[in-house]
Structure formats: C-alpha cells, structure tokens
mmCIF file of C-alpha atoms and ligand atoms in Angstrom:
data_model
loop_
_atom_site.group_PDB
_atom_site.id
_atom_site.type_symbol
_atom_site.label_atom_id
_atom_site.label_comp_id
_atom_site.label_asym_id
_atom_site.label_seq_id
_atom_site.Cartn_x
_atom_site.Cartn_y
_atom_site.Cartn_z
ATOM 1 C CA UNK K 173 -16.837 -23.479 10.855
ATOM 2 C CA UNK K 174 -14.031 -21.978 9.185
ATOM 3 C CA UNK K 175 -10.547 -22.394 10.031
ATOM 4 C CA UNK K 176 -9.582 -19.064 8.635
ATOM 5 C CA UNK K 177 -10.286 -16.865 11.526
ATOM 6 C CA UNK K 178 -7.870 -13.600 10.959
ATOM 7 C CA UNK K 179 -6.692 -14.016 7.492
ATOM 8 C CA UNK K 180 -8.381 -12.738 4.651
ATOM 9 C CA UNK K 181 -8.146 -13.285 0.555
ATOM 10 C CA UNK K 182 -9.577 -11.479 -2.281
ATOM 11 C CA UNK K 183 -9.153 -12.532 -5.998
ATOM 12 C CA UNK K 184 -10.164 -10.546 -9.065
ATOM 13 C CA UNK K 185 -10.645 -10.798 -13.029
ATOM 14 C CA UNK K 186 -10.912 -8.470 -16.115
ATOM 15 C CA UNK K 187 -13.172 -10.415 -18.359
ATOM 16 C CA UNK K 188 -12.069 -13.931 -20.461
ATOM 17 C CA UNK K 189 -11.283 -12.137 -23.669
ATOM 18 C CA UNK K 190 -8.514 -11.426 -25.764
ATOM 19 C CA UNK K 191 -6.296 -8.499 -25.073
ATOM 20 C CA UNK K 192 -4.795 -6.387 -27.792
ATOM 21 C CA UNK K 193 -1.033 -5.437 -26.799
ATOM 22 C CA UNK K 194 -1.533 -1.888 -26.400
ATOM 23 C CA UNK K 195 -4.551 -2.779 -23.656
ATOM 24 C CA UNK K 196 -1.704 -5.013 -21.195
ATOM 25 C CA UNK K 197 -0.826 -2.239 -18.962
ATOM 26 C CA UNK K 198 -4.575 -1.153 -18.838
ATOM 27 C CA UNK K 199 -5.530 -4.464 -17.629
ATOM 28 C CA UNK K 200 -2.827 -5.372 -15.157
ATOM 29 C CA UNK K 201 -3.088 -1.606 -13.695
ATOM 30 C CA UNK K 202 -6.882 -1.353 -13.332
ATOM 31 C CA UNK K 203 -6.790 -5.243 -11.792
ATOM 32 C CA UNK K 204 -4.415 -4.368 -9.515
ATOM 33 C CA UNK K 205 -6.335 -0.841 -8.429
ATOM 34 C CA UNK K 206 -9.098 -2.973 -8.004
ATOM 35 C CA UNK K 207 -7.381 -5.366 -5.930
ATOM 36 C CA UNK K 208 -6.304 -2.673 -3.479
ATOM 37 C CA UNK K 209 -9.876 -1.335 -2.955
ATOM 38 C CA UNK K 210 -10.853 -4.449 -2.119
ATOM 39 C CA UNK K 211 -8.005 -5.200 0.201
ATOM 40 C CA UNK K 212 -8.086 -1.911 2.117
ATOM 41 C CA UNK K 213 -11.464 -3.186 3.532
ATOM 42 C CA UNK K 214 -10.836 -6.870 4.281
ATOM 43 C CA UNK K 215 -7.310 -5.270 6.145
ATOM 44 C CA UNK K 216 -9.029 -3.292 8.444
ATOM 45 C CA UNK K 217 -11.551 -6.498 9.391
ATOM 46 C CA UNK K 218 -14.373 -4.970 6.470
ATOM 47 C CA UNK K 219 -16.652 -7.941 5.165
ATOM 48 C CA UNK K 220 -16.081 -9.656 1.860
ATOM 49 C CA UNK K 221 -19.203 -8.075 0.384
ATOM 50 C CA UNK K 222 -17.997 -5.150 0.848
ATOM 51 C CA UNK K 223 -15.045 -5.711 -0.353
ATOM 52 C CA UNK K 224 -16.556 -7.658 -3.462
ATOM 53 C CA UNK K 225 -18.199 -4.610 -4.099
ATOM 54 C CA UNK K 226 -15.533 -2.072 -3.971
ATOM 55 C CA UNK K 227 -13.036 -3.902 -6.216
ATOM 56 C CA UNK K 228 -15.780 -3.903 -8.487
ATOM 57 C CA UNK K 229 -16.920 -0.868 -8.523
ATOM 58 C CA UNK K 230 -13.229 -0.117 -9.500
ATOM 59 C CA UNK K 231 -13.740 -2.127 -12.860
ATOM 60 C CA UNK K 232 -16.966 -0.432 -13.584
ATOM 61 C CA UNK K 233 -15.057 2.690 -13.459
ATOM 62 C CA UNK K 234 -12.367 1.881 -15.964
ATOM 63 C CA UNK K 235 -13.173 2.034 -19.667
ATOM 64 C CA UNK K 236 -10.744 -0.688 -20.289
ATOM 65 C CA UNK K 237 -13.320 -3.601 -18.888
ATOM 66 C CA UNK K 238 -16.624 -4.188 -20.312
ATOM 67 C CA UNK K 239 -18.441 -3.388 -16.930
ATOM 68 C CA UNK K 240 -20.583 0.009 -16.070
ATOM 69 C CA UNK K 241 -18.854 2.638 -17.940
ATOM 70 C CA UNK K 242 -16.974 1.193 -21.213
ATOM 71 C CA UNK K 243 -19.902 -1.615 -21.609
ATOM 72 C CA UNK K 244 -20.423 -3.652 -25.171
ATOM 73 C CA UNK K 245 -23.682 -2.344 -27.039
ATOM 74 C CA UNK K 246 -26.597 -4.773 -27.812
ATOM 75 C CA UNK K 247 -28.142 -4.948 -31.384
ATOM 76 C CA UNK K 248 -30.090 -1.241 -30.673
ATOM 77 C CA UNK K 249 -27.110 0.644 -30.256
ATOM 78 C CA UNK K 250 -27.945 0.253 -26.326
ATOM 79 C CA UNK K 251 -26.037 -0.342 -22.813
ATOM 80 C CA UNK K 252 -27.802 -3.010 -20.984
ATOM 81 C CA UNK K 253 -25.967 -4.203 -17.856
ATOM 82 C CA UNK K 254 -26.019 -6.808 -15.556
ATOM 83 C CA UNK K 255 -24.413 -7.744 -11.908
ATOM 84 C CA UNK K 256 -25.260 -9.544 -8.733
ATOM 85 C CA UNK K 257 -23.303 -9.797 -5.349
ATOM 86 C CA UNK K 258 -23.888 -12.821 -3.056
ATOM 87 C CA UNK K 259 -23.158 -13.179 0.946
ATOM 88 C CA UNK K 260 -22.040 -16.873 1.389
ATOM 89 C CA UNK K 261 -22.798 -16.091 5.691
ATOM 90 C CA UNK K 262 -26.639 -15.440 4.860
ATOM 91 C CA UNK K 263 -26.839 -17.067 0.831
ATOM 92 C CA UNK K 264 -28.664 -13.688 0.322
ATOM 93 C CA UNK K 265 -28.167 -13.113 -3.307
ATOM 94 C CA UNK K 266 -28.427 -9.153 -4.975
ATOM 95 C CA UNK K 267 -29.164 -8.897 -8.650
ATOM 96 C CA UNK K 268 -29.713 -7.317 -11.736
ATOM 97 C CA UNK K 269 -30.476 -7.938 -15.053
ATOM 98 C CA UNK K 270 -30.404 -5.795 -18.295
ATOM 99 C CA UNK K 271 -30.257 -2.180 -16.083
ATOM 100 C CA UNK K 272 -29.602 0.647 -18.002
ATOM 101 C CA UNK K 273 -28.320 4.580 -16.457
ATOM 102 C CA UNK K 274 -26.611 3.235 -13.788
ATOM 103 C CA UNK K 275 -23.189 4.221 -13.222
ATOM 104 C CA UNK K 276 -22.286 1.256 -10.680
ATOM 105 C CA UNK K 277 -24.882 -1.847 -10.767
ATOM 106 C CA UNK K 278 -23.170 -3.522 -8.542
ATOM 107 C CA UNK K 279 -23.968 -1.212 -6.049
ATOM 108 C CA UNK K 280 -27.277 -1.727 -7.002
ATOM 109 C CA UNK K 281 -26.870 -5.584 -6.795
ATOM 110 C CA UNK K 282 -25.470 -4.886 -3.186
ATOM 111 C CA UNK K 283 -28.965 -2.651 -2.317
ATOM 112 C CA UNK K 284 -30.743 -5.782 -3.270
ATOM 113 C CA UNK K 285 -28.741 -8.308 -1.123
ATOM 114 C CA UNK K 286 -31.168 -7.640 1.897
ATOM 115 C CA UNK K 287 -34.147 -7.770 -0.259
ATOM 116 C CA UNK K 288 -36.444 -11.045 -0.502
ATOM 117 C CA UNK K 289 -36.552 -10.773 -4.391
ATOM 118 C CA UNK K 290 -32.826 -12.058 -5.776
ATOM 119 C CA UNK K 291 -33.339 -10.220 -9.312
ATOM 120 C CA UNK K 292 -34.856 -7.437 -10.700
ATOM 121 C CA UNK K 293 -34.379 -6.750 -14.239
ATOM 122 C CA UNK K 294 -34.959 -3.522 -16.995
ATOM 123 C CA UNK K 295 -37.565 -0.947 -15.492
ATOM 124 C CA UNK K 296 -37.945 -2.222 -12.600
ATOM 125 C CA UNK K 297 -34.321 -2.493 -11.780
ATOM 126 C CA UNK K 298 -33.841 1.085 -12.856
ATOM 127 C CA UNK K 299 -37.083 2.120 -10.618
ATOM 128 C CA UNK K 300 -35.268 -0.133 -7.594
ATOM 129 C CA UNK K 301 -31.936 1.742 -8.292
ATOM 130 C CA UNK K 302 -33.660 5.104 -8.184
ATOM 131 C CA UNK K 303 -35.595 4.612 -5.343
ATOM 132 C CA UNK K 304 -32.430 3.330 -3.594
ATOM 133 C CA UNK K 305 -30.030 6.448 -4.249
ATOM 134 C CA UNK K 306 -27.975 4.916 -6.760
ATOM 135 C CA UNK K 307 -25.696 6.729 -8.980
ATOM 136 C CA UNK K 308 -28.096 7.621 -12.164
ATOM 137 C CA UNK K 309 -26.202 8.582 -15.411
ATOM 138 C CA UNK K 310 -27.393 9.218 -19.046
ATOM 139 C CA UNK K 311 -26.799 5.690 -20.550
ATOM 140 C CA UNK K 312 -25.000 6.995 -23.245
ATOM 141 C CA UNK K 313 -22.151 7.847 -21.051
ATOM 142 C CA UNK K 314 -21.161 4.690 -20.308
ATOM 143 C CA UNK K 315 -20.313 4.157 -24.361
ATOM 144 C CA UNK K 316 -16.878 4.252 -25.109
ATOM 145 C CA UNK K 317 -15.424 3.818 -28.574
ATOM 146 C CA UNK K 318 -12.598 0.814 -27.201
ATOM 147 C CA UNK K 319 -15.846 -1.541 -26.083
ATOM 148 C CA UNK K 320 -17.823 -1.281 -28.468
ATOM 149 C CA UNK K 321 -16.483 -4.921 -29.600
ATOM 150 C CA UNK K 322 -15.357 -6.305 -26.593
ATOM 151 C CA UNK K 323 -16.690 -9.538 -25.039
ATOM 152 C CA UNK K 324 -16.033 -9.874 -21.014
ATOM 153 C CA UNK K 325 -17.237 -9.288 -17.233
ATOM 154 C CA UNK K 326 -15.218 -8.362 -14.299
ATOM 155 C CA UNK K 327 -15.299 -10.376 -11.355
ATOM 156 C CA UNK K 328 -14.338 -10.514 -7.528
ATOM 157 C CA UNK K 329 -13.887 -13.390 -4.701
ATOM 158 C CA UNK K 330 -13.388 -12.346 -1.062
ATOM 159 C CA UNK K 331 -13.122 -14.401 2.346
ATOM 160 C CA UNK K 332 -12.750 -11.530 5.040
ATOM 161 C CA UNK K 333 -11.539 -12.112 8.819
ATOM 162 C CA UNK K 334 -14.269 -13.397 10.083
ATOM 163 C CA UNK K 335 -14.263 -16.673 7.570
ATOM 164 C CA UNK K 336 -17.184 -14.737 5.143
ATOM 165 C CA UNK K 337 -17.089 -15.290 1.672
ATOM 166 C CA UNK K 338 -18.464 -13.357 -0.963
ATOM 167 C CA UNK K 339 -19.229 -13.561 -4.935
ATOM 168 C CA UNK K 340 -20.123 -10.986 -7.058
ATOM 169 C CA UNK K 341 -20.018 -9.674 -10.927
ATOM 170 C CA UNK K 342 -20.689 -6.983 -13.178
ATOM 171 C CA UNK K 343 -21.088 -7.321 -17.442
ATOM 172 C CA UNK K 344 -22.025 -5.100 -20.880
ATOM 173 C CA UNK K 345 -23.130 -8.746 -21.679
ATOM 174 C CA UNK K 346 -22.309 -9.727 -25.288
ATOM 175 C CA UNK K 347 -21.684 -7.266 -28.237
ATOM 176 C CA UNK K 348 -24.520 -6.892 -30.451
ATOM 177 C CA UNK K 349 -26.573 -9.383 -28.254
ATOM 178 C CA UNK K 350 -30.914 -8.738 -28.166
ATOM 179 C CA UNK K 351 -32.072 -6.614 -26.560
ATOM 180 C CA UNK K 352 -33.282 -7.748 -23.378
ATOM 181 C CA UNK K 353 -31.035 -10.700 -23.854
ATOM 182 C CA UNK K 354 -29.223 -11.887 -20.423
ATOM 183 C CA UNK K 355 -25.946 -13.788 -19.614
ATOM 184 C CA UNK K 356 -24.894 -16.119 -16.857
ATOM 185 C CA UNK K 357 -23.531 -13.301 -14.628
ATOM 186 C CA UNK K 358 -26.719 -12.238 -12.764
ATOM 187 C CA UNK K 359 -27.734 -16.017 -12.206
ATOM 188 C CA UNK K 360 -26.913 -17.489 -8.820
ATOM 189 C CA UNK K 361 -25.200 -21.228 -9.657
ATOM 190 C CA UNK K 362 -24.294 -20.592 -12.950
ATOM 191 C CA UNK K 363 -22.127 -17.319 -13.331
ATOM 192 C CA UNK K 364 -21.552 -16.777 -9.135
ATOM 193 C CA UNK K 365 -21.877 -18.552 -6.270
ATOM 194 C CA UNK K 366 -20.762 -18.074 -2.498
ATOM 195 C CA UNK K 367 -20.967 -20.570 0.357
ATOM 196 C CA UNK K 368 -19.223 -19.944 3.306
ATOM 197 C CA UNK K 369 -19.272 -23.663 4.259
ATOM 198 C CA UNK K 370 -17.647 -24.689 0.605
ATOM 199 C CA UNK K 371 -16.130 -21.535 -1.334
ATOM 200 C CA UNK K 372 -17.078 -18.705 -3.492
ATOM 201 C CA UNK K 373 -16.656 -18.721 -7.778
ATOM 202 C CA UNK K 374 -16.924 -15.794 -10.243
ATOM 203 C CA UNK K 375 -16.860 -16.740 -14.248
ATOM 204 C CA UNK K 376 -17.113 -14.622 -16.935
ATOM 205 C CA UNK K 377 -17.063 -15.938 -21.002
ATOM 206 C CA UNK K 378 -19.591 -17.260 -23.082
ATOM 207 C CA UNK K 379 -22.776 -16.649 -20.754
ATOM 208 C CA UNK K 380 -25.043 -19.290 -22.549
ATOM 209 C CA UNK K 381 -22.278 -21.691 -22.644
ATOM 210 C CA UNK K 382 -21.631 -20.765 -18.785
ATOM 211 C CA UNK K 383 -25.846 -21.112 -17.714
ATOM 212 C CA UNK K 384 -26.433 -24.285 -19.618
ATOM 213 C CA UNK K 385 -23.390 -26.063 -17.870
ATOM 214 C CA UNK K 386 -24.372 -24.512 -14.230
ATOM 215 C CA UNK K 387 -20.888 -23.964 -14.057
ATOM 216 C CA UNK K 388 -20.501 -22.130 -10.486
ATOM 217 C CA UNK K 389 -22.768 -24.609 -9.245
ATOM 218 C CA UNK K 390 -20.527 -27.953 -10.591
ATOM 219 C CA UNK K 391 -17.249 -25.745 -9.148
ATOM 220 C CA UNK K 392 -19.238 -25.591 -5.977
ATOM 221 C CA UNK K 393 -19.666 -29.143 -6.306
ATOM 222 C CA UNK K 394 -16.273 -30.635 -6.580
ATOM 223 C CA UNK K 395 -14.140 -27.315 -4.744
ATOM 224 C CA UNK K 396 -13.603 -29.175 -1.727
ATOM 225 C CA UNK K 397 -12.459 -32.153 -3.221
ATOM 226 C CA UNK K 398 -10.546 -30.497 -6.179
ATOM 227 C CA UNK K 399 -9.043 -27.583 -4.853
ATOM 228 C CA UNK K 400 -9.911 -23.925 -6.403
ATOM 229 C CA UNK K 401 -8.262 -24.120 -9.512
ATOM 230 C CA UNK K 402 -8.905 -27.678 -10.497
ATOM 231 C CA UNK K 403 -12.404 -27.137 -9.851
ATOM 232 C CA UNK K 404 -12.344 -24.597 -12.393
ATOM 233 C CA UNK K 405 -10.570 -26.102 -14.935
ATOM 234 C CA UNK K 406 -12.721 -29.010 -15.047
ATOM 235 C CA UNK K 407 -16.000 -27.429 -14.948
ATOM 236 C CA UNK K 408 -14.198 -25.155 -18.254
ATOM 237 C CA UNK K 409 -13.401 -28.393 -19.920
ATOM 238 C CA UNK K 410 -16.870 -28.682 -20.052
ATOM 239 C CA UNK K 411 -17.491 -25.551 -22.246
ATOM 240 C CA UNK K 412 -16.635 -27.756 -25.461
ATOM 241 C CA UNK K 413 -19.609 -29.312 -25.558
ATOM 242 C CA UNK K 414 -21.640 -25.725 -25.362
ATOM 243 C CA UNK K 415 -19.117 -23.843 -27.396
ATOM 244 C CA UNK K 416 -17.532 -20.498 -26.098
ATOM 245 C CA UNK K 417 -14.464 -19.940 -23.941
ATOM 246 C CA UNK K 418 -14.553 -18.731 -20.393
ATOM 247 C CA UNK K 419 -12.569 -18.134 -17.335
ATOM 248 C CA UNK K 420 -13.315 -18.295 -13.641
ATOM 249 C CA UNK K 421 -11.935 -17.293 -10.108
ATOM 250 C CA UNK K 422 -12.701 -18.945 -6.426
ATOM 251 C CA UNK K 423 -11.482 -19.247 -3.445
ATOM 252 C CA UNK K 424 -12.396 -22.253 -0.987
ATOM 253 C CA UNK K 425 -13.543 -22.167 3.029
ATOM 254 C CA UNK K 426 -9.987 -22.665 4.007
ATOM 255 C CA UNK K 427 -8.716 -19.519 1.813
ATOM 256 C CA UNK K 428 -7.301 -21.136 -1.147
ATOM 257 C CA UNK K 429 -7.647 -18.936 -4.262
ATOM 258 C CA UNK K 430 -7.365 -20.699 -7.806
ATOM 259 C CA UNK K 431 -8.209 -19.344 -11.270
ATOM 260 C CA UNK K 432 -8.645 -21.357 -14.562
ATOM 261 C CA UNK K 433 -9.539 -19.916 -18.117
ATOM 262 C CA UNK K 434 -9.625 -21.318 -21.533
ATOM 263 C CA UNK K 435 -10.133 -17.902 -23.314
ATOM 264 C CA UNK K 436 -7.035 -16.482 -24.910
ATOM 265 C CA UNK K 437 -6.568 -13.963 -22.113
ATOM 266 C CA UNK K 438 -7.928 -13.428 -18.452
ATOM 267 C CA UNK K 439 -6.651 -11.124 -16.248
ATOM 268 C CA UNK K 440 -6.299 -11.819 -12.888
ATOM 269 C CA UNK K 441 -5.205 -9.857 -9.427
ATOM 270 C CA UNK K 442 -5.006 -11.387 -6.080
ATOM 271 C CA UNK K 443 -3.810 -10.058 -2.533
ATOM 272 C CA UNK K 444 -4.155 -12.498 0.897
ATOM 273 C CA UNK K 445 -3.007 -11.054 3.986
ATOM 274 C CA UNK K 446 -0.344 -13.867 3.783
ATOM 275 C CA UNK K 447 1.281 -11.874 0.600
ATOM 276 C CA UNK K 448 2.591 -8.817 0.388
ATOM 277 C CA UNK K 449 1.799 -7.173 -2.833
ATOM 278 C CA UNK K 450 -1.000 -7.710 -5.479
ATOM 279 C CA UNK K 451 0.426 -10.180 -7.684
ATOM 280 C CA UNK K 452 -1.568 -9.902 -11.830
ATOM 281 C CA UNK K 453 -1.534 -11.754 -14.683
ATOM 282 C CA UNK K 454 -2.936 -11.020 -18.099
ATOM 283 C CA UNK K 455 -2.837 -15.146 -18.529
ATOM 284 C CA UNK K 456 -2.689 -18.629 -16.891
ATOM 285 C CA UNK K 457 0.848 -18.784 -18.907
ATOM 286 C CA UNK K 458 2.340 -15.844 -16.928
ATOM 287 C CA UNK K 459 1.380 -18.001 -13.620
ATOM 288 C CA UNK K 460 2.540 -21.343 -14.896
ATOM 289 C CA UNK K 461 5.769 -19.263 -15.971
ATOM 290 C CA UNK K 462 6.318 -17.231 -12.675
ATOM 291 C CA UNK K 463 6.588 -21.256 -10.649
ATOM 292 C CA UNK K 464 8.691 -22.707 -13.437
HETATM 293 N N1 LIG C 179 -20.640 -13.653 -19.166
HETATM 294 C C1 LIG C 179 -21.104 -12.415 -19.703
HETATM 295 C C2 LIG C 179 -22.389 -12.604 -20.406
HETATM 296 O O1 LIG C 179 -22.550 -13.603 -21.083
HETATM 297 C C3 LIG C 179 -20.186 -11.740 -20.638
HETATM 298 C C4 LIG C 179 -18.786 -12.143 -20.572
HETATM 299 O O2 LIG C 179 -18.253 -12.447 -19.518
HETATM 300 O O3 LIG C 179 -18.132 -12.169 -21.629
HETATM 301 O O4 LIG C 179 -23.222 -11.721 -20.339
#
C-alpha cells in the first residue's frame, strides 16, 4: 500500500508553549536527543512504535518538557499523567489517563497496545503498570521546581521501513487542572491518530480546545489532500472558536512530515533517512526563515 518501502521518517515536539530564553538550548538539545533515539531504531529497520516510544521516553526523561519526570501539578499539589501510543498497521491504540508513580507512561501506553481495552485510567492504570513491570517511582519525584507552571506535551510521528506509521504522546496535563481532570492527549482522534493508509498526527496545546474540535481526526481527514502541514494549520485555525493555542506534527503515507503551531513556541526535531542530521526548531519562524 505504501510507496515508501526502505525509507523511514520520524518527527518530534516539545510541547506548544512559550519558551523562556534561558530554556532554548534545553529544548533544541533534548528534541534533538530524542530524535536520535528514535532514529537509531527506524535505521536499523526497528518499527515506528518503537521508535515512537523511545524518542519519547527521551522527553519523559528531561525536566525541561512537561512529560514523566518535570510534569505540571494539578490543583492537589499532585502529578497526574497521561500518554497513549497507536500502531497505524493494526489501529491498536495503548493508553493512559491520569497515572501517577510511573517513571515512563508511555511505556505503559506501549504495554497496552496489544490489549483489547484502549485506556485505562488512575488505579487501575497504576495496577496495569505494576502488573506489567513498569518503572514505579515515588510520584513526588517527578516534581521539579521549572514545571511547576508550564503548559505542554511531547510528541512523536514515525513511518519505519516497512511503510508503518505510528502516533504517540505523553503530558503533566494542565497546571493547576482537577484532579482527575484529562486532556486530549490520551484520546484516539482528537490528540493522536495513526493510519498507515492516510498518515499519523501528534498535537499538544489547549487539550479541551484540541478534544472538542477532534482535531487529529479533521487532520486525518484532509492529510491526503492538504499535505502534512496544511492539514495542520487548518485544523489549528480552528482553535479560535474553542480558545487556546496548540501545535501539531504528522507525517503522511508517502513520508511527508509537516508541523503547524499557533502557540508562541513549539519545538520541533525531525530526521528521514533522506537527511542527514536532525534538523530543530524552537518555532515555525526559524523554518519559514531557514527557506527564505
Ligand atoms: N494537551 C495537553 C493536555 O491538555 C497539555 C498540553 O499539551 O499542553 O493535557
């Protein structure tokens, strides 16, 4: 079905936020780490889950993203967390929903992929995570003082050598947001989506805003047509009418990546096996720039 057969492309974010100065070279060096992880295992013929997965895992790592350690706190003082990973071969979708003590949930998203339920959430993700052999941790390790006002999720996009595409993403959720409360990122359509016949799309931003426009799905719906990045951009023009900024990443069937964002800042790593080095930017600007 694919045309793609041999080449591979993997696309990552930071979160659509706002980056202080002094937090550049934190963003551009973690996106870029996280764009080599990735790329190590779509090089050697790995699938795009797993390479969806290690990138990520990458960003959970780094206190300088709002994702596993260095998450937002919720109105209790708390780190709730959420993720999903999604194989566009099988449309098995992995998911979870306000986890806590969990050093990498998308790992735990990935242990799910297989499973017939797409989303666990709370207790019963934690007792799924346990049960699995994921990484436990006391939750108040993931706290760092930087995030304890940021707003963003990480992303990745793969499409390995064998024409597989993968979603996934991994979120603090909101600052001070209820308890309990979840965003668009664990919910298949709205803040993922991977189809190996039509593309794969990770967003990140205002997760209301992002669920009550379905925007993965309406990227989904008009990527072919559109092209990654215009696909993006017009599902974001939609955000207006919801309120909240966002930004999103994709990459089509054929391999084209795009990214769009209407946040001030979005940072954003790619690597194909058609390039030679992981290009980043911190925003669309830098891009538009880098062509003029
Ligand atoms: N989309 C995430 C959420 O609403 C957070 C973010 O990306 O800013 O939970």
């Amino acid at each position: 079905m694919s045309n793609s057969k041999g080449r591979w492309a993997l696309i990552v974010h930071g979160g659509a936020k706002e980056i202080e100065p002094h937090e550049e070279e934190a963003n551009r060096t973690g996106c870029i780490e996280a764009v080599n992880a990735g790329a190590e295992v779509l090089a050697r013929g790995g699938s795009a889950v797993e390479a969806v997965e290690a990138s990520i895992r990458v960003l959970e790592s780094l206190p300088v993203f709002n994702a596993g350690t260095g998450s937002v706190l919720n109105n209790k003082g708390e780190v709730e967390m959420c993720a999903a990973l999604m194989d566009g071969s099988t449309l098995d979708v992995g998911a979870v929903g306000v986890i806590k003590g969990v050093k990498h949930p998308v790992s735990v998203a990935r242990s799910m992929l297989r499973q017939d339920p797409i989303l666990l959430s709370g207790e019963g993700a934690f007792m799924f995570a346990r049960d699995n052999h994921a990484e436990l941790c006391d939750p108040a390790d993931l706290v760092t003082e930087e995030q304890k006002e940021a707003q963003d999720t990480v992303g990745a996009v793969a499409l390995d050598q064998n024409g597989n595409l993968a979603a996934g993403t991994s979120t603090g959720g909101l600052s001070g947001a209820l308890k309990g409360r979840m965003g668009d990122s664990p919910m298949p359509g709205c803040g993922f989506y991977a189809d190996d016949h039509i593309g794969a799309v990770a967003l990140s931003g205002h997760g209301e805003g992002i669920a009550r426009l379905a925007a993965a799905a309406q990227i989904m719906g008009s990527i072919e047509r559109n092209g990654p990045e215009e696909a993006i951009r017009k599902a974001l023009e939609q955000m207006h009418r919801v309120g909240g900024d966002a930004g999103g990443i994709a990459i089509d069937r054929q391999g084209r990546a795009g990214w769009w964002h209407n946040s001030p800042d979005f940072t954003v790593g790619m690597l194909t096996s058609e390039t030679e080095r992981p290009q980043v930017w911190l925003r669309k600007d830098e891009d538009i720039a880098s062509h003029g």
